[in-house]
Coordinates of C-alpha atoms in Angstrom, one line a residue:
M1 CA -62.9 -23.6 95.8
K2 CA -64.8 -22.0 93.1
K3 CA -61.7 -20.2 91.4
I4 CA -59.9 -23.4 91.0
T5 CA -62.8 -25.3 89.5
F6 CA -63.5 -22.4 86.7
A7 CA -59.6 -22.6 86.0
M8 CA -59.3 -26.2 85.7
V9 CA -63.0 -26.0 83.4
L10 CA -61.2 -23.3 81.4
I11 CA -58.2 -25.5 80.8
T12 CA -59.9 -28.7 80.3
I13 CA -61.7 -26.2 77.0
V14 CA -58.6 -24.9 75.4
L15 CA -57.0 -28.7 75.8
F16 CA -60.0 -29.8 74.0
L17 CA -59.9 -27.0 71.6
G18 CA -56.0 -27.4 70.9
I19 CA -56.6 -31.4 70.4
G20 CA -59.7 -30.9 68.0
M21 CA -57.1 -28.5 66.2
F22 CA -54.4 -30.4 65.1
S23 CA -56.8 -33.8 64.8
S24 CA -58.3 -32.1 61.9
P25 CA -55.4 -32.6 59.5
L26 CA -54.9 -35.8 60.7
L27 CA -58.4 -37.3 60.3
A28 CA -57.5 -35.4 56.6
N29 CA -54.7 -36.9 56.0
T30 CA -55.9 -40.5 57.1
E31 CA -59.0 -40.5 54.4
I32 CA -56.4 -39.9 51.6
N33 CA -54.0 -42.4 52.2
G34 CA -56.8 -44.7 52.2
D35 CA -57.6 -43.3 48.5
E36 CA -53.8 -44.1 48.0
S37 CA -53.6 -47.5 49.5
R38 CA -57.0 -48.8 47.5
E39 CA -55.9 -51.8 45.7
K40 CA -56.4 -51.3 41.6
Y41 CA -59.0 -53.2 39.5
L42 CA -57.3 -52.9 36.1
N43 CA -59.5 -54.1 33.1
I44 CA -57.7 -55.8 30.0
I45 CA -58.1 -56.8 26.9
T46 CA -56.1 -58.7 24.2
V47 CA -56.5 -59.4 20.7
N48 CA -56.0 -63.4 21.1
K49 CA -56.4 -66.0 23.6
P50 CA -52.5 -66.9 23.5
Q51 CA -52.1 -63.6 24.6
Y52 CA -54.8 -63.5 27.4
D53 CA -53.3 -66.3 28.6
M54 CA -49.4 -64.5 29.1
V55 CA -52.0 -61.6 31.2
K56 CA -53.0 -64.3 33.2
K57 CA -49.1 -65.2 34.3
I58 CA -48.7 -61.6 35.5
T59 CA -51.5 -61.2 37.4
K60 CA -53.3 -63.9 38.2
D61 CA -56.4 -63.2 39.4
K62 CA -55.6 -59.8 40.3
H63 CA -58.2 -58.3 37.4
N64 CA -60.4 -58.9 34.6
V65 CA -58.9 -60.0 31.4
E66 CA -60.4 -60.7 28.8
F67 CA -59.6 -61.4 25.2
M68 CA -61.2 -61.1 21.4
F69 CA -60.1 -63.7 19.6
T70 CA -59.2 -67.3 19.5
N71 CA -59.4 -68.8 15.8
E72 CA -56.4 -66.8 13.7
K73 CA -59.0 -66.8 10.4
D74 CA -61.4 -64.4 12.5
I75 CA -58.3 -62.1 13.9
S76 CA -56.9 -61.4 10.0
E77 CA -60.7 -61.0 8.4
F78 CA -62.0 -58.6 11.6
K79 CA -64.4 -55.5 11.0
Y80 CA -64.4 -53.6 13.5
N81 CA -67.5 -51.4 13.8
S82 CA -68.0 -48.2 16.7
N83 CA -69.3 -50.5 19.6
V84 CA -66.1 -52.3 19.7
I85 CA -64.4 -48.4 19.4
K86 CA -66.3 -47.8 22.5
N87 CA -65.7 -51.0 24.3
V88 CA -61.9 -51.2 24.1
S89 CA -62.0 -47.5 25.0
N90 CA -63.4 -48.0 28.1
M91 CA -60.8 -50.8 29.0
D92 CA -57.5 -49.8 30.9
L93 CA -54.8 -51.6 28.9
F94 CA -55.2 -52.6 25.5
I95 CA -52.7 -55.9 24.9
Y96 CA -51.6 -56.4 20.5
S97 CA -49.0 -58.1 18.7
G98 CA -47.4 -55.3 16.9
T99 CA -47.4 -57.3 13.4
S100 CA -49.1 -57.6 10.5
F101 CA -51.0 -60.9 12.5
E102 CA -53.2 -58.3 13.5
P103 CA -53.8 -56.5 10.0
W104 CA -56.8 -53.7 11.3
T105 CA -54.7 -52.6 14.3
N106 CA -53.0 -49.7 13.0
T107 CA -56.4 -47.5 11.7
F108 CA -58.3 -49.4 14.7
I109 CA -55.7 -47.5 17.5
D110 CA -56.1 -44.6 15.9
E111 CA -59.5 -44.7 16.2
L112 CA -59.7 -45.5 20.3
K113 CA -60.1 -42.8 22.3
K114 CA -57.1 -42.4 24.3
G115 CA -58.0 -41.1 28.0
K116 CA -57.2 -43.6 30.6
L117 CA -56.4 -46.7 27.4
G118 CA -53.0 -47.9 28.0
I119 CA -52.2 -49.4 24.3
I120 CA -49.4 -52.2 24.2
N121 CA -47.0 -53.2 21.1
L122 CA -46.4 -56.6 22.2
S123 CA -43.4 -56.4 19.7
R124 CA -41.4 -54.0 21.3
G125 CA -37.8 -54.6 21.2
V126 CA -38.5 -57.7 19.4
R127 CA -36.0 -57.8 16.1
I128 CA -38.9 -58.8 13.5
L129 CA -37.7 -61.2 10.5
N130 CA -38.6 -60.3 6.6
Y131 CA -38.7 -62.7 4.3
D132 CA -39.3 -62.1 0.1
L133 CA -42.5 -63.7 -1.3
D134 CA -42.6 -63.2 -5.1
G135 CA -40.0 -60.3 -5.1
T136 CA -41.7 -58.4 -1.9
N137 CA -40.0 -57.6 1.4
K138 CA -42.9 -59.8 4.0
E139 CA -42.8 -59.0 7.3
N140 CA -43.1 -62.1 9.3
P141 CA -45.6 -61.7 11.8
Y142 CA -45.2 -64.9 13.9
Y143 CA -41.9 -64.0 16.5
F144 CA -44.0 -65.3 19.4
E145 CA -43.1 -68.6 18.2
G146 CA -39.4 -67.6 19.1
I147 CA -37.8 -68.3 22.4
E148 CA -36.2 -65.4 23.1
E149 CA -39.0 -63.3 21.7
Y150 CA -41.8 -64.6 23.8
K151 CA -39.7 -63.7 26.7
I152 CA -39.9 -59.9 25.7
A153 CA -43.3 -59.8 24.6
L154 CA -44.3 -61.3 28.5
Y155 CA -41.4 -58.7 29.6
N156 CA -43.1 -55.9 28.0
T157 CA -46.6 -57.3 29.4
K158 CA -45.5 -57.3 32.6
A159 CA -43.7 -54.0 32.4
A160 CA -47.2 -52.9 31.2
I161 CA -49.6 -54.0 34.0
Q162 CA -46.6 -53.0 36.6
D163 CA -47.0 -49.4 35.3
R164 CA -50.5 -49.2 35.9
D165 CA -50.3 -51.0 39.3
P166 CA -47.2 -49.8 41.1
Q167 CA -48.2 -50.9 44.0
N168 CA -47.9 -54.2 43.6
R169 CA -45.3 -53.9 41.6
D170 CA -42.5 -56.8 43.5
Y171 CA -45.7 -59.2 42.7
Y172 CA -45.8 -58.6 39.0
E173 CA -42.3 -58.9 39.2
D174 CA -42.0 -62.3 41.0
N175 CA -44.6 -63.7 39.0
Y176 CA -42.9 -63.1 35.9
N177 CA -39.7 -64.2 36.9
K178 CA -41.3 -67.6 38.3
A179 CA -42.8 -67.8 34.6
I180 CA -39.8 -67.0 32.7
K181 CA -37.6 -69.8 35.1
E182 CA -40.1 -72.4 34.6
F183 CA -40.3 -71.9 30.7
D184 CA -36.7 -72.0 31.0
E185 CA -36.4 -75.5 32.7
E186 CA -38.9 -77.2 30.3
V187 CA -37.0 -75.9 27.1
K188 CA -34.0 -77.5 29.1
K189 CA -35.6 -81.0 28.9
Y190 CA -34.7 -81.0 25.3
D191 CA -31.4 -79.0 25.3
D192 CA -29.9 -82.7 24.6
N193 CA -31.8 -84.3 21.7
I194 CA -31.7 -80.8 19.7
K195 CA -27.9 -81.1 20.0
L196 CA -28.3 -84.2 18.2
L197 CA -30.1 -82.5 15.3
N198 CA -27.0 -80.3 14.1
D199 CA -26.4 -82.6 11.1
Y200 CA -29.5 -82.9 9.6
T201 CA -31.2 -80.4 7.7
F202 CA -34.6 -79.0 8.3
I203 CA -36.4 -78.5 4.7
T204 CA -38.7 -75.6 5.1
L205 CA -42.2 -74.9 2.6
N206 CA -42.0 -71.5 3.6
N207 CA -40.5 -69.0 6.6
N208 CA -43.8 -69.6 9.1
F209 CA -41.2 -71.3 11.1
D210 CA -38.4 -68.7 11.0
Y211 CA -37.7 -67.5 14.3
L212 CA -38.3 -71.3 16.4
T213 CA -35.7 -72.9 14.2
K214 CA -33.6 -69.8 14.7
S215 CA -33.9 -70.1 18.5
L216 CA -33.2 -73.4 18.4
G217 CA -30.2 -73.1 15.8
L218 CA -31.3 -75.7 13.7
N219 CA -29.9 -76.0 9.9
T220 CA -32.9 -75.2 7.2
I221 CA -33.2 -74.3 3.9
K222 CA -36.3 -73.0 1.8
L223 CA -37.2 -75.4 -0.6
D224 CA -37.1 -73.4 -4.4
N225 CA -39.2 -74.5 -7.6
H226 CA -37.3 -78.0 -8.1
E227 CA -38.8 -81.4 -6.6
I228 CA -38.0 -82.2 -3.8
S229 CA -35.2 -84.7 -4.6
E230 CA -33.6 -82.8 -7.4
F231 CA -33.4 -80.3 -4.6
I232 CA -31.7 -82.7 -2.3
K233 CA -28.7 -83.3 -4.9
I234 CA -28.2 -79.8 -5.7
N235 CA -27.7 -79.0 -2.3
N236 CA -25.8 -82.5 -1.9
L237 CA -27.4 -83.2 0.6
D238 CA -27.8 -86.4 2.6
P239 CA -31.6 -88.1 2.0
K240 CA -31.3 -89.8 5.4
K241 CA -30.1 -86.9 7.6
V242 CA -33.5 -85.0 5.8
I243 CA -36.1 -83.9 7.4
I244 CA -39.2 -82.0 6.1
I245 CA -41.3 -78.4 8.2
E246 CA -44.9 -79.4 7.6
D247 CA -47.0 -76.7 9.1
G248 CA -50.3 -78.4 11.0
E249 CA -52.4 -75.7 9.4
E250 CA -51.8 -76.0 5.6
K251 CA -51.8 -79.4 3.2
P252 CA -48.6 -79.4 1.7
P253 CA -48.7 -78.8 -1.7
I254 CA -46.2 -81.3 -2.4
D255 CA -46.5 -84.8 -2.0
L256 CA -43.8 -85.8 1.2
S257 CA -44.9 -89.4 1.8
Q258 CA -41.1 -90.4 0.7
Y259 CA -39.5 -88.1 3.2
S260 CA -39.4 -87.6 7.0
T261 CA -41.5 -85.1 8.0
V262 CA -42.0 -82.9 11.6
K263 CA -45.8 -81.5 11.7
L264 CA -45.2 -78.3 13.6
W265 CA -48.0 -75.5 14.3
K266 CA -47.2 -71.6 14.0
Y267 CA -50.0 -70.4 16.1
Y268 CA -52.9 -72.3 17.7
G269 CA -55.7 -70.5 19.2
D270 CA -56.2 -72.7 22.3
M271 CA -52.8 -73.0 23.1
S272 CA -50.7 -70.4 25.4
F273 CA -47.7 -69.2 23.4
D274 CA -45.0 -70.7 26.1
D275 CA -47.1 -74.2 25.5
L276 CA -47.3 -74.0 21.6
I277 CA -43.1 -73.3 22.1
L278 CA -42.7 -76.5 24.0
Y279 CA -44.8 -78.6 22.1
N280 CA -42.9 -77.7 18.4
I281 CA -39.7 -78.3 20.2
K282 CA -40.6 -81.7 21.6
E283 CA -42.3 -82.8 18.2
I284 CA -38.3 -82.1 17.0
S285 CA -37.1 -83.8 19.9
N286 CA -39.0 -86.7 18.7
I287 CA -37.0 -87.1 15.8
A288 CA -33.7 -86.9 17.6
E289 CA -35.8 -89.8 19.9
K290 CA -36.1 -92.4 17.1
N291 CA -33.0 -92.4 15.8
K292 CA -31.1 -92.8 18.7
L293 CA -29.2 -96.4 18.2

């Protein structure tokens, strides 16, 4: 009886040690998997609020998102210092337009510490338009007014966040697809009215709305040094079929009271880019609505 008891004890000890030896790796793997499955929390900063709105369409409330400016003048006149460089360098993503809309970004980016920081140029893949100003070839920075250009910028936003948080890739993809679908549906509402404007000519006073008018396929012609009435005659235009595009942020350099006009905004800091596009399209669409018989 004693021999049997001793043998049983011995077997029990061996089994216990064996389980301990095989279970240790399992416990270690469990801890590693726990670290890998932990949700990432990103700190993202954009230059302006409309960019912030794009990020929020993709992330919703999953991450911390901040923006630096709202007003265009504040953006163009910004002078950064060491504190700004330090604060932005501590973020996970810095998102900017990638055009002369933010004239200071090239030197600013050079001074950022690139350790964990991802720097995202929203204009990547966008065909930037140029125009001539007093004999100088200038970049048109307002690409975010264009329908397809906006979609590219939103895609770049989505891709950057997916790259930093691949575990939630499908979540961001779904949010992106939903945002694009809703945007396309809203644009489509104005298609019929925009088509009614095919025989109209839109006279522009500058190139600020080139992306939008190109997206809509509008017939546009830029005013030169002639008076508008003379310009209309020279170009054989029907005065009743002429619409002049005003910039909502700038006082017209000439008297437009005798002509049909539409006031558009090239940038509006408190309005998301998609809402800005839709607002401008609606204003153009209203011209056709008013002229329906």
